[in-house]
Every structure is written in C-alpha cells, then in structure tokens.
Coordinates of C-alpha atoms in Angstrom, one line a residue:
X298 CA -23.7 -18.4 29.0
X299 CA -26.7 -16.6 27.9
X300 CA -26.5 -13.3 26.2
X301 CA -27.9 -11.2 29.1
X302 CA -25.2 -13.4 31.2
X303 CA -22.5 -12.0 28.8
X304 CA -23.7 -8.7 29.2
X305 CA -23.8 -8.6 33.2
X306 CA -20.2 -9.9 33.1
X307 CA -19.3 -8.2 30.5
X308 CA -20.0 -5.2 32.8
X309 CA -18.5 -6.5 36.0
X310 CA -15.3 -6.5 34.2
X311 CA -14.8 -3.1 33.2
X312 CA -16.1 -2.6 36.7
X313 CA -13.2 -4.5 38.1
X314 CA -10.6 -3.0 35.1
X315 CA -12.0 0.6 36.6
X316 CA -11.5 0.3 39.7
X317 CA -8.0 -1.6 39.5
X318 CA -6.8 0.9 37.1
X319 CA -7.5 3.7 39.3
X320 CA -5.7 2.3 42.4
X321 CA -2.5 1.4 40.3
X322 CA 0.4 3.4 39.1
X323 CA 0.6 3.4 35.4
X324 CA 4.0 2.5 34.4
X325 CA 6.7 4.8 32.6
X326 CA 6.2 5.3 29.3
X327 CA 6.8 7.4 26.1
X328 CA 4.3 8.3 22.7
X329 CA 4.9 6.8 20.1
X330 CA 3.7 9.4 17.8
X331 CA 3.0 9.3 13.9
X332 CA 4.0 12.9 14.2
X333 CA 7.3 12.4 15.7
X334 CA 8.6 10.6 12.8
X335 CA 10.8 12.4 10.6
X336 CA 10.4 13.1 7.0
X337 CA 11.3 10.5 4.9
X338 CA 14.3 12.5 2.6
X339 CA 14.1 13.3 -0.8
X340 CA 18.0 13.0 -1.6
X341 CA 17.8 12.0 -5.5
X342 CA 15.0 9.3 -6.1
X343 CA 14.8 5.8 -4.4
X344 CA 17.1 2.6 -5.1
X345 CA 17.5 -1.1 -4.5
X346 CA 19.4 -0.7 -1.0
X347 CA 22.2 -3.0 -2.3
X348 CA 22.9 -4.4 1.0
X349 CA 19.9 -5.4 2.1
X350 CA 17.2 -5.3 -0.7
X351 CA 14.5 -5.6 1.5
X352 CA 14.0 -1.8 1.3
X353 CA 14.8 1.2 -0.7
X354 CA 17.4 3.7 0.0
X355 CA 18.1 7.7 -1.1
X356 CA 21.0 9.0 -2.8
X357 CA 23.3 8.5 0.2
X358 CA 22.6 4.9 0.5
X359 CA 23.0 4.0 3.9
X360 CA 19.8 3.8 5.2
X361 CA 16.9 1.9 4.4
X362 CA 13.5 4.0 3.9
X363 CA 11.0 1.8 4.9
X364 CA 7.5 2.9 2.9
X365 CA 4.4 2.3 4.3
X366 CA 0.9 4.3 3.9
X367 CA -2.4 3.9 1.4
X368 CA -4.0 4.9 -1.0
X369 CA -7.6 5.6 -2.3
X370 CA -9.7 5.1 -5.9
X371 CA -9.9 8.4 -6.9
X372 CA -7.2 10.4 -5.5
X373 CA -6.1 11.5 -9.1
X374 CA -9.0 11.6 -11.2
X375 CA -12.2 12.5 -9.7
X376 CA -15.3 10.5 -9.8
X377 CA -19.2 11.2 -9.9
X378 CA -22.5 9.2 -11.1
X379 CA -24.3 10.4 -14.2
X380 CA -21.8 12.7 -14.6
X381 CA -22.1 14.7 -11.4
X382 CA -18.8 14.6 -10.8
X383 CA -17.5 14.9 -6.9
X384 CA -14.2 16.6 -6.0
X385 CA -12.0 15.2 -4.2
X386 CA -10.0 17.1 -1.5
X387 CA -6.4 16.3 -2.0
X388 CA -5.0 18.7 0.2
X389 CA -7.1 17.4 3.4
X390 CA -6.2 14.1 1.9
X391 CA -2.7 14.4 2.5
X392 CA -2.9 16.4 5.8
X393 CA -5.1 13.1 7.0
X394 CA -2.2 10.6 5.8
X395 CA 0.5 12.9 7.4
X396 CA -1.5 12.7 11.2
X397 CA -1.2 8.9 10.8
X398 CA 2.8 8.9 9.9
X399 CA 2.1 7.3 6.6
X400 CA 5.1 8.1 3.8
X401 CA 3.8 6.5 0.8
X402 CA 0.8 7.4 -1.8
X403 CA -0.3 5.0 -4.4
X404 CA -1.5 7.8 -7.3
X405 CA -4.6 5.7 -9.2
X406 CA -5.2 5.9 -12.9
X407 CA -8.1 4.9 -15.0
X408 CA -7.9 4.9 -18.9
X409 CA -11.4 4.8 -19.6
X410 CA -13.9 8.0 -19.4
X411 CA -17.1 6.3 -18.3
X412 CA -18.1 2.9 -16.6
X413 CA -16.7 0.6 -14.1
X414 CA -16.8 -3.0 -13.9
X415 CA -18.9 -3.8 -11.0
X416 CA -21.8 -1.2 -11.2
X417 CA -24.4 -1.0 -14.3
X418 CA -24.2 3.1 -12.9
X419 CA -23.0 5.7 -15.6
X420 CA -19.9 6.4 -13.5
X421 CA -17.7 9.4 -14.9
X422 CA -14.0 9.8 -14.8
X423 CA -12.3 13.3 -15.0
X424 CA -9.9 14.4 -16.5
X425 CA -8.8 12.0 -18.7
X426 CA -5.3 11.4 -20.2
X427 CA -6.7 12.4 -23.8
X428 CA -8.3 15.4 -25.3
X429 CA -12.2 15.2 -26.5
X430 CA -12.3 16.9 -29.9
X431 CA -14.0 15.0 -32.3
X432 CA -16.1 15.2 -34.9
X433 CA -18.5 12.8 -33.6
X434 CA -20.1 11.3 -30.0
X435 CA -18.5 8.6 -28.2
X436 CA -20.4 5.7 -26.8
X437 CA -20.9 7.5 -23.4
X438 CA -22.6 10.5 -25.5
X439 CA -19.6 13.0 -24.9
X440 CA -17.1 13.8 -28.0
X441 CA -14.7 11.3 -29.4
X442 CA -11.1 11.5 -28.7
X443 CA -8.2 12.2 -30.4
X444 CA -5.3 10.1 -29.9
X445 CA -3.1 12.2 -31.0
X446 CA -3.7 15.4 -28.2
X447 CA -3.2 14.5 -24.4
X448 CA -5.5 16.0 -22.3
X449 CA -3.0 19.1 -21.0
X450 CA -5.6 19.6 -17.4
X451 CA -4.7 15.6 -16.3
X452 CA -1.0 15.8 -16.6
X453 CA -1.5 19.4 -14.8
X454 CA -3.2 17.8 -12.0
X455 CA -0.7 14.6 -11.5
X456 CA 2.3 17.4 -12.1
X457 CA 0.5 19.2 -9.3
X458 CA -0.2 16.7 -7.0
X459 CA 3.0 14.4 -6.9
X460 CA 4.7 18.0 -5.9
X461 CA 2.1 18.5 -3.2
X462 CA 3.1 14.5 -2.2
X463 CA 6.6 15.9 -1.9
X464 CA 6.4 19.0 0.2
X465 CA 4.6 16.5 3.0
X466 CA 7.2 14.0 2.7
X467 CA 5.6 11.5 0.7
X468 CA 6.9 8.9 -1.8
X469 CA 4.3 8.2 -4.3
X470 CA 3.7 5.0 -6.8
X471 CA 2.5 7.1 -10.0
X472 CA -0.2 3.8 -12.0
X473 CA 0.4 4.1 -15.5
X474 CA -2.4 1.7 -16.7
X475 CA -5.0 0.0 -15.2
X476 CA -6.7 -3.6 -15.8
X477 CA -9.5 -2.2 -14.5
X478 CA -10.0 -0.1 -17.2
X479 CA -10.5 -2.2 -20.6
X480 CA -12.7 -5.3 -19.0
X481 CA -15.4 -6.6 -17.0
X482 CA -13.3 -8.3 -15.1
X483 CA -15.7 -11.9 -15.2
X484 CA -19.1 -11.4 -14.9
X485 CA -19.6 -7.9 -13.7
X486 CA -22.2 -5.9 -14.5
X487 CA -20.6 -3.0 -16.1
X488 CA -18.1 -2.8 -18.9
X489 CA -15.4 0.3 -18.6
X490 CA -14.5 -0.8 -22.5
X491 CA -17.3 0.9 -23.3
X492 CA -16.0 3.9 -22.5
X493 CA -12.2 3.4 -23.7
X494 CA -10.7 6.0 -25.9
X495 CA -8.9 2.8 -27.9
X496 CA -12.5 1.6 -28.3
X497 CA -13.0 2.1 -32.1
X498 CA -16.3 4.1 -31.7
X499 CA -15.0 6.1 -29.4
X500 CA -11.9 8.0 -30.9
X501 CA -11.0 9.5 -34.6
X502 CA -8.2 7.9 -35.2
X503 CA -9.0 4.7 -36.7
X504 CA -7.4 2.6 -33.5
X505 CA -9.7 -0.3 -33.0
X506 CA -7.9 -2.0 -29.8
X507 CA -10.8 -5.1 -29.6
X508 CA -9.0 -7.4 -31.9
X509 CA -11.5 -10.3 -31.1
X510 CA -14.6 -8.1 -31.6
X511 CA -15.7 -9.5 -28.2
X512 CA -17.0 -6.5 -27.0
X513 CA -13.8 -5.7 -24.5
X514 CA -10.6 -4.8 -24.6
X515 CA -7.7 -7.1 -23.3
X516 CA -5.6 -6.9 -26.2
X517 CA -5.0 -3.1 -25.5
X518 CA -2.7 -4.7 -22.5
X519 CA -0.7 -7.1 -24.9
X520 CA 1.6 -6.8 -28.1
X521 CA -0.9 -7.8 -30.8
X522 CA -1.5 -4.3 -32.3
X523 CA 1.4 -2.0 -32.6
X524 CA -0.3 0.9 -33.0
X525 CA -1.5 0.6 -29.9
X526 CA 1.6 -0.6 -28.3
X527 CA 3.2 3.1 -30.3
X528 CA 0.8 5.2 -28.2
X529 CA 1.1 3.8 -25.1
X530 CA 4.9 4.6 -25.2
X531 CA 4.3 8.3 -26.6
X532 CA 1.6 8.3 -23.0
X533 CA 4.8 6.7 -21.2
X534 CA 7.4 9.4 -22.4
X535 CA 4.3 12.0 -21.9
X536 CA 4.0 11.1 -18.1
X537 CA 8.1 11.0 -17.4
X538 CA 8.0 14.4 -19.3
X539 CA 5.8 15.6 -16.5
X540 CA 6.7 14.6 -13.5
X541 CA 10.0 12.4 -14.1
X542 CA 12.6 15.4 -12.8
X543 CA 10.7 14.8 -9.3
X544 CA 12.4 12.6 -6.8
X545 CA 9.9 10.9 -5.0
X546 CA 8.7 9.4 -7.8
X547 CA 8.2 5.4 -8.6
X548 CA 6.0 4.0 -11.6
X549 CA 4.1 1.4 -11.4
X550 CA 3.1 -0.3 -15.0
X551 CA -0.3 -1.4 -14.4
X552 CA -3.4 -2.6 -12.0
X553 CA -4.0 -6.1 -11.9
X554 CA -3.7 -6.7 -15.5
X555 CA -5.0 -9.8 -16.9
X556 CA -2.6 -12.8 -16.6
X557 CA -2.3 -12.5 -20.6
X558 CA -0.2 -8.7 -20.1
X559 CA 2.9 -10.3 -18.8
X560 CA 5.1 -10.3 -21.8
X561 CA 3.5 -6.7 -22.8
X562 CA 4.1 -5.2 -18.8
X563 CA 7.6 -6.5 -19.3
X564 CA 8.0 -4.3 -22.4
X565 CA 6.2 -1.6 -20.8
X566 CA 9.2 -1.6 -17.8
X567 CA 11.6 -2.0 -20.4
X568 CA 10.8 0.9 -22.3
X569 CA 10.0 3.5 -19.1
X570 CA 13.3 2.2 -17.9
X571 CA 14.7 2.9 -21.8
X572 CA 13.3 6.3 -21.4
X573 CA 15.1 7.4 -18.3
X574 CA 18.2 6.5 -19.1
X575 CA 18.3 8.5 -21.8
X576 CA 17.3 11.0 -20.0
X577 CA 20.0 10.3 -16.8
X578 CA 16.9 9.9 -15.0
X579 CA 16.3 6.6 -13.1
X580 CA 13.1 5.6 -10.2
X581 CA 12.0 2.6 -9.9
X582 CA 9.6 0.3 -11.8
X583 CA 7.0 -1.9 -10.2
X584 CA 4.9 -4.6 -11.2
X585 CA 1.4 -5.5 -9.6
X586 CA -0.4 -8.8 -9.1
X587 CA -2.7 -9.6 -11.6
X588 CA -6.4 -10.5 -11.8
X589 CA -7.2 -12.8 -12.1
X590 CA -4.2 -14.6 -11.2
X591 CA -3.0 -17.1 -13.6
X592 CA -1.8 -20.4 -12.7
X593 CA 1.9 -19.1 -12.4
X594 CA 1.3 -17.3 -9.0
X595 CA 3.4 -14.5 -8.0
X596 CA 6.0 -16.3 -10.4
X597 CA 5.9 -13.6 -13.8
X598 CA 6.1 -10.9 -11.0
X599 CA 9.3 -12.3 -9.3
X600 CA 11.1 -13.1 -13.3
X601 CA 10.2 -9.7 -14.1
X602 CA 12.7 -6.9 -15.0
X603 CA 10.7 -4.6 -12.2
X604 CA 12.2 -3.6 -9.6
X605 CA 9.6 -3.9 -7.1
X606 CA 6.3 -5.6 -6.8
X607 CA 3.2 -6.3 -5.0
X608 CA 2.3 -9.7 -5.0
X609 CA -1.8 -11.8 -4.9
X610 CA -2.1 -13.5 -1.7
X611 CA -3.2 -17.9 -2.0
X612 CA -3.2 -20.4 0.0
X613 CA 0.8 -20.7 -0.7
X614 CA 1.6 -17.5 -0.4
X615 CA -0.2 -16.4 2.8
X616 CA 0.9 -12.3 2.5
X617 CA -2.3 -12.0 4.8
X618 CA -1.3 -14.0 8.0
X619 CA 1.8 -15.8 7.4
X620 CA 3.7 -13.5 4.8
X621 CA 6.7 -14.9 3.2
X622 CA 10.3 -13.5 3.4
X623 CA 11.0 -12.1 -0.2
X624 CA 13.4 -13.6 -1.9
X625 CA 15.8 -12.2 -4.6
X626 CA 16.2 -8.7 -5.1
X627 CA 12.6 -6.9 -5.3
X628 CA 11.4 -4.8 -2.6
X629 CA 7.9 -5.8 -2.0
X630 CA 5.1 -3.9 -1.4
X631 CA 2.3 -5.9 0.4
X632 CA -0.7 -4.0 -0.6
X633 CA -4.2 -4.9 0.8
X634 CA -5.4 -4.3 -2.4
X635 CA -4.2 -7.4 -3.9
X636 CA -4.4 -9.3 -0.6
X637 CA -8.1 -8.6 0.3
X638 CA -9.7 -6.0 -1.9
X639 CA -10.8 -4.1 1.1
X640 CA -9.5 -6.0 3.8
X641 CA -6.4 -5.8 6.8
X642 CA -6.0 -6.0 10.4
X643 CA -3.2 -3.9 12.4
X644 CA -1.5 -7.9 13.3
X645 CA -1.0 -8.0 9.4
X646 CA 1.1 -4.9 9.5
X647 CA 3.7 -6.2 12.3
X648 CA 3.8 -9.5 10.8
X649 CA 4.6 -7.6 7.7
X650 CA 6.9 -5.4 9.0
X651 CA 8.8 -8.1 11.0
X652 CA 9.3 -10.4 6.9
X653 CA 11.2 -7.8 5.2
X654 CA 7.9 -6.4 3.6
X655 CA 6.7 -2.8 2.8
X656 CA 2.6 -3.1 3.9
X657 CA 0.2 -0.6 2.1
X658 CA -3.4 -0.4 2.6
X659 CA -6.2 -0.2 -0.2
X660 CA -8.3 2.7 1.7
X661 CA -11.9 3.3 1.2
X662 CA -11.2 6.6 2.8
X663 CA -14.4 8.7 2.0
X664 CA -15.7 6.0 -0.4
X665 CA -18.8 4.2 0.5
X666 CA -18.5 0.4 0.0
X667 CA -20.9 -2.1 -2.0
X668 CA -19.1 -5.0 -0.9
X669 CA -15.6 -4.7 -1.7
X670 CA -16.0 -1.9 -4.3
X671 CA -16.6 1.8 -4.4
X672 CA -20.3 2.8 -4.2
X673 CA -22.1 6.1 -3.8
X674 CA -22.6 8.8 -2.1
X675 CA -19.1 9.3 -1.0
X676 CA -18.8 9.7 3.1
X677 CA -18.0 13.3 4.1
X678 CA -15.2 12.2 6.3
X679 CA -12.7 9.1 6.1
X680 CA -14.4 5.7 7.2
X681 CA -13.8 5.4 11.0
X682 CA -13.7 1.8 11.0
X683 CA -10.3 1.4 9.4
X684 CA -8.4 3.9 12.2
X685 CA -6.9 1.3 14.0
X686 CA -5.1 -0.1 10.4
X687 CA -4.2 3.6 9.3
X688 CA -2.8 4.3 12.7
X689 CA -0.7 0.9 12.7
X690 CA 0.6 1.4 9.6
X691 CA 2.3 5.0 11.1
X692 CA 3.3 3.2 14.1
X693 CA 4.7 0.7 12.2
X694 CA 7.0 3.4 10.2
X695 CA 7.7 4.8 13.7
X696 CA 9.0 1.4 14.8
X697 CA 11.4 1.0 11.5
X698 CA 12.8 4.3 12.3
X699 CA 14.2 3.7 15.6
X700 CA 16.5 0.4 14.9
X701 CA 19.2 -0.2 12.1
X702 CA 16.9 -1.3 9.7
X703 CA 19.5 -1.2 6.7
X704 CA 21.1 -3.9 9.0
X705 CA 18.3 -6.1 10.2
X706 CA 16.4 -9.1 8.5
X707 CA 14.1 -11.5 8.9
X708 CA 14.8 -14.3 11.2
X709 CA 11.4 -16.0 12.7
X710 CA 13.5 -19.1 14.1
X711 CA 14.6 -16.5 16.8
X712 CA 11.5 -16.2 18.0
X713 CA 8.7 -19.0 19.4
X714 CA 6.0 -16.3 17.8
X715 CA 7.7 -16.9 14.3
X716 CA 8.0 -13.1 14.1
X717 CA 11.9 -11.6 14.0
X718 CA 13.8 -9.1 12.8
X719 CA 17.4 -8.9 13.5
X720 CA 20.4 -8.2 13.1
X721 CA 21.9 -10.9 15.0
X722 CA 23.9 -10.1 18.3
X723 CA 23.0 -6.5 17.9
X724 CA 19.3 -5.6 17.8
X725 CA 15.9 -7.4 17.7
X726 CA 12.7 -6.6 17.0
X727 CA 10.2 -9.2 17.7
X728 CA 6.0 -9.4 17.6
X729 CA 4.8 -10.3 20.9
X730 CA 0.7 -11.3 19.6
X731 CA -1.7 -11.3 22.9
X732 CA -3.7 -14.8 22.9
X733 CA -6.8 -14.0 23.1
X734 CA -10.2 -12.3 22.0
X735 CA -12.0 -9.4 23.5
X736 CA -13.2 -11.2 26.9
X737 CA -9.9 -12.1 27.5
X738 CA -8.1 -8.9 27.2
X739 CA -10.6 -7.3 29.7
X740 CA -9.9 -10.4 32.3
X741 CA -6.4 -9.7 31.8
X742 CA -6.4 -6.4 32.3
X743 CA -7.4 -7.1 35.9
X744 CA -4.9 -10.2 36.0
X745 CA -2.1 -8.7 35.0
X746 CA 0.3 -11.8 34.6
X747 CA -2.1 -12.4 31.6
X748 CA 0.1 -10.7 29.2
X749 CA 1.3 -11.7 26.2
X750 CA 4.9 -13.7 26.6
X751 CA 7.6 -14.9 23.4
X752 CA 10.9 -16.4 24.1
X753 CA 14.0 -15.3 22.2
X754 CA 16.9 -17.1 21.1
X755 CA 19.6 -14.4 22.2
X756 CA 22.5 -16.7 21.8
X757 CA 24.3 -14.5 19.2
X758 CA 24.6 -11.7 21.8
X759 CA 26.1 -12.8 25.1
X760 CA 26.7 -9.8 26.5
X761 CA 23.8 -7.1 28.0
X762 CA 20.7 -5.8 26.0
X763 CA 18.9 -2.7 26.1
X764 CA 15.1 -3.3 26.6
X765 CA 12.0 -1.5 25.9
X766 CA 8.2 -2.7 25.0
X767 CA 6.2 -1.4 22.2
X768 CA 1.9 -1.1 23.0
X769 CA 1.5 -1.5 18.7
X770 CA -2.4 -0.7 20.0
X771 CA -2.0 2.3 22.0
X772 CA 1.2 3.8 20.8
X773 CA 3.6 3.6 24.2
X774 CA 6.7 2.6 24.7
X775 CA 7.5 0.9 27.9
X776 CA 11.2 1.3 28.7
X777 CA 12.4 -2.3 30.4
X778 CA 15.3 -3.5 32.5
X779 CA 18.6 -4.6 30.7
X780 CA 18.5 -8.3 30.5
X781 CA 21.6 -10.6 29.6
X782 CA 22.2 -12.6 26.3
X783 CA 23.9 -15.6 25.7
X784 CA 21.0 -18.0 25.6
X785 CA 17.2 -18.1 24.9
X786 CA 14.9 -16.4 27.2
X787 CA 11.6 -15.8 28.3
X788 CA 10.1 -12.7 28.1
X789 CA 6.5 -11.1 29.2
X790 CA 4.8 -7.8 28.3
X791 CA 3.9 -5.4 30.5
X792 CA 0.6 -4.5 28.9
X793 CA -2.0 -6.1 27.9
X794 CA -3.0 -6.8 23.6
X795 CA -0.1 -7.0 21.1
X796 CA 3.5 -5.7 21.2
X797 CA 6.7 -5.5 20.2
X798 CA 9.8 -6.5 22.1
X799 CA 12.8 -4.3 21.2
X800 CA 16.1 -5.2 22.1
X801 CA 19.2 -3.8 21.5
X802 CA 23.2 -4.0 22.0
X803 CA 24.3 -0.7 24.4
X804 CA 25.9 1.6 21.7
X805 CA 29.3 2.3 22.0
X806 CA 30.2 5.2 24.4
X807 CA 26.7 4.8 26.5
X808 CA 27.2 5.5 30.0
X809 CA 25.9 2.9 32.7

C-alpha cells in the first residue's frame, strides 16, 4: 500500500472508531489516578523487607514500599555554559513528579567544577562540595580549592532539598560520587578531570589524585592514594552529618564508576555503613552499574556489601525487555539510566513491576538532548515526549498499592505472557501486552474481540476470584465478573492496548 493509500485508510478508521464509539456505551470504570495514591510513610528510614526482599519496608515492617519515579542531571547542582549558570526550579520540579505519582528522587552529584565528558563546551557546575580560596587560579580560571573547607552553600542546598523531597512524600537516593566526574569516559571530547578539585593544579593542598600522569583521574575512585581515600571519608561523614537524621534518605556510592572502583566502592559502603552505626543511624547503601562494564557483568554488584543496586543491561541480562527475577537479598532498582542512557517504554515498567523490580527513569526533563546527553539551551518546560513513561511509572506505583505486595512474587510460569505476580491462591497480577502496532489498535478498536487475551494457571485457587482490568495506557480500571479457580483459564481484555489483569481471593467477611 502506498503512502497516500495509508493515509486514506488511516482516515476511514478513525472514521469508523468515531462513529462506533459514539453509538456504544462505555463500560464501568474507575481513575486510576497518580494523585489518589497515598504518601509513601516516613516511619524511621527504609529496610530490606525481610520477608520478601524484593522491596523495602518502613519501621513497622509489614508492608512493602514499592519506589518508583526519576530523576534529572542537575536537580542538585545547577548547570550553565561558559559560566552562565541556569537555575533550576526544584520546587516545580517536585510539584511535576508528585502529578505523575512518582515516590522516589535520584539526587545527582558531580565532583568536578567545570567540564563534561561528552561536550568540548566550558560547562559550569555550582556549588561545589569544596570551598574556592586559594592563593592561585585553577585550570578552569576560577580559584583553587582547599581541601580542607567544604563548601557550607552545597551541603545547604542538599540539606534543603532532601527535606523539600520529604514534605511531598518522596524517598530520595542521595549520589555521593560520580564516574562521570574524573574521566572522559573513552574517547569523548571533553575531560571533567580538568576541572577536579583532586587535580593537582587545581587545589592547595598538595593532593595530586592522577597517579599515572595520564591526564585523568581514575585512581581518585580506587585505594592507591590514601590521602585521597582520608578525604573522601571526612566528605562521607560531612554529607551524613547533614542530612543523615532524615528518614527518607538512601546513599548511593557512586555513578557508573569505572570497573577498576569495585574494591574501593566496597570500602566506600563499608565505611558509610561504619559511620551510621556509630551514630544509631542506619539507611540503606546502594551500588550502581558501572561504565564501562567490565567483563564480570552485574556480578561485583550482586557480591557487594550494598544493600541495593541498579544493575547494566546485556544481552544476558535483558533488564530492558525480558528483566530477570532478582536473586539474593538486594532490592533492585532498574534505572533507565544504566539500561539505555536515555531510553524506556511504558511496557518496560509493567514488565518490571511484574519481576520483583523497582523501575526508575533517567529523565531529560527540561534538558535538551545531543544524542543521549544533556545539551543546551535547557527546554522551558519538561520534554513532552516522555509523558506516557512518567505517567506509567505513577500508575505503576498505583497498581503496587492496591494488592498485598509484601506477599506477592514473581511467578511468569502462571502466565502464557511470562508476566506474573502472585501470591499464589490469593492474588494475581498479570501483564496482558496488546499484539500489535498502531494500525492494529485502531482496527481493533472497531473490532472489539481484538483485544488483548493471556491465560492463567489459577490451579492454586479453586475457589472464586475477584476481577477487575487495568487500561496501564489510559489509567481505568474495568471492574470484571468473578470467575472460578481451580484450573487454567482464558481470559480477554475489555479494551483495547496493554493491561493488567488483577485477580484476587474475596477477603474475609465480604458480602456476596
């Protein structure tokens, strides 16, 4: 078929879909709203929910807090090109994440003051974590730093801002280091080293963190020099000094690191979990995929002492369309940023959501994009054409907090679409993907019995189940009939595109 054929038909569908929509009754349904879902708690900070270590719990530790939301490039320190620097809105920031039901921040640090890896542009970052006194310019022309004097307006702003988190009910991921931050990454243009304060030209105390003279500086994210190793654990008691007595709090060590930091991110957990238990404090410590990866995978990050992660995606483990179950004790945090770079589809959220994992998306938010990396000017208003991922990843939170989740887990042979959550007997939640591109989901919308179908293996539950159907696109709820359990059957949406089939035992004490 020719293009203007396409077209013309194109047409006479959503002439057909029109007119047949407008004759028919719409079915019963319900919102599923972002804003309906209730505040994640704040009861004491989050823990391993020992029964099902899929998630994290709160002081109470019965239920499992599912986290979910995103997280942008600058939403700490704020970024400009030759040193016209742009401030970012953090309030509106949070009001946007709060209208998509999101519960979870990822808080971005950079340790350098000048230069990114992929742009040759003189990008500034402000504030930084240490003062600039010094007798003397730095390589980016501004004054060297002293080592000794933490810059008192960045741990004002992170004090400030993982309180603002807070009072809208988020959980946020406070980055300690970043990889990002000492190397060019490859063959990138720019080099943030350059602008390092552990660069020897670039502070007053002597520290020289570029062992190899090789004009960057990975060793700054190993054990090799002590001194360096002795102030990055004066930052670390300098950051839980600031915000550790907040509950929402979880640290994460560092941005994919080099595969070479293992040993020295292991320390690094070590010692911030050292710190708080001095201090009867405890929240837990992650540990990101690297970058490049190293030949061990997702291994170092599963053997670490952290206790949660966010693995790389390979052609093993397929986090972006086939994720695998965790295994072992780590929550994980699947986190577009280590997956794609800038990447995700709403179907990679309910996949995720239905394998035990917690999804987070890497959001360019007002951030123009060269590629996969920021580039300027910066948009005035979030990027549109990642709505239909922000809004999943609330509906998707929504979803978690109507079943047991602290009960449920995954089981995909329950389900022909290999996607199943369950808690076997009692309640199922199970992806019901529509087959089929755009054309086909406007010729189904006039053929009704087009909709998407999955058959369920209810053999664990013989007796009745509540039924209702989940439009993960539009955000409805389509209460069903009750069907009986007992054996596997056959079930078909009443909408069309993907959705989620939610069954579940009559509780106790339910009238008929």
């Amino acid at each position: 078929m020719t293009r203007p054929g396409i077209a013309r038909f194109t047409v006479a569908l959503l002439v057909a879909v029109l007119a047949t929509t407008a004759c028919s009754r719409p079915p019963r349904t319900t919102l599923l709203l972002p804003e309906s879902v209730r505040p994640s708690g704040t009861l004491g900070p989050l823990a391993i929910l020992p029964s099902n270590p899929h998630y994290f719990t709160d002081a109470r530790g019965r239920r499992a807090i599912y986290l979910t939301g995103s997280h942008t490039w600058n939403n700490v320190q704020d970024w400009g090109v030759s040193d016209r620097l742009r401030p970012f809105d953090y309030d509106a920031y949070l009001n946007d994440l709060q209208r998509y039901g999101h519960n979870f921040i990822r808080l971005w640090a950079w340790e350098q003051a000048t230069w990114v890896p992929w742009t040759e542009e003189r990008v500034s970052i402000e504030p930084t974590l240490y003062l600039r006194t010094g007798p003397g310019p730095a390589l980016d022309g501004g004054l060297r730093f002293d080592l000794a004097r933490f810059d008192p307006e960045y741990f004002l702003r992170l004090r400030r801002r993982v309180e603002a988190a807070r009072r809208h009910g988020f959980y946020v991921s406070i980055m300690l280091f970043n990889g990002w931050s000492i190397e060019k990454k490859g063959e990138n243009p720019g080099n943030p080293w350059n602008g390092h304060p552990f660069n020897r030209a670039n502070n007053i105390n002597g520290i020289d963190g570029d062992i190899d003279r090789d004009g960057e500086g990975k060793e700054v994210h190993t054990l090799l020099n002590p001194s360096v190793t002795a102030l990055q654990k004066a930052y670390l008691t300098k950051v839980i000094d600031t915000v550790g007595d907040l509950d929402n709090v979880l640290w994460e060590i560092s941005n994919e690191s080099h595969p070479g930091a293992t040993e020295w991110q292991y320390e690094m957990i070590r010692t911030v979990k050292a710190i708080e238990a001095r201090r009867g404090q405890g929240h837990p410590v992650g540990m990101t995929s690297m970058f490049p990866t190293g030949e061990e995978g997702n291994t170092p990050l599963f053997e670490s002492p952290a206790d949660w992660i966010a693995p790389h995606a390979s052609e093993i483990d397929r986090y972006r369309d086939d994720p695998p179950t965790p295994a072992g004790r780590k929550v994980v945090l699947s986190d577009t940023d280590h997956l794609w770079g800038i990447g995700g589809n709403p179907r990679w959220v309910w996949k995720s959501l239905l394998r035990g994992l917690n999804p987070v998306f890497m959001d360019p938010y007002e951030m123009a994009l060269r590629g996969i990396y920021p580039a300027w000017p910066a948009r005035s208003s979030p990027a549109p054409e990642w709505d239909d991922l922000r809004r999943a990843l609330g509906y998707a939170r929504a979803v978690a907090d109507r079943v047991d989740l602290a009960s449920m887990v995954p089981m995909g042979r329950l389900a022909s679409s290999g996607f199943c959550l369950a808690a076997p007997g009692r309640e199922y939640l199970v992806l019901v993907p529509f087959p089929g591109g755009r054309l086909r989901r406007l010729a189904a919308l006039v053929q009704r019995s087009a909709a998407g179908s999955v058959r369920v293996d209810l053999s664990e539950a013989p007796g009745p189940l509540d039924l209702e159907w989940i439009d993960v696109e539009r955000g409805q709820i389509f209460p069903g009939d009750p069907v009986s359990g007992g054996r596997p059957l056959e079930l078909r949406a009443p909408f069309v595109g993907d959705g989620i089939l939610h069954l579940r035992a009559p509780r106790r004490g339910a009238g008929s």
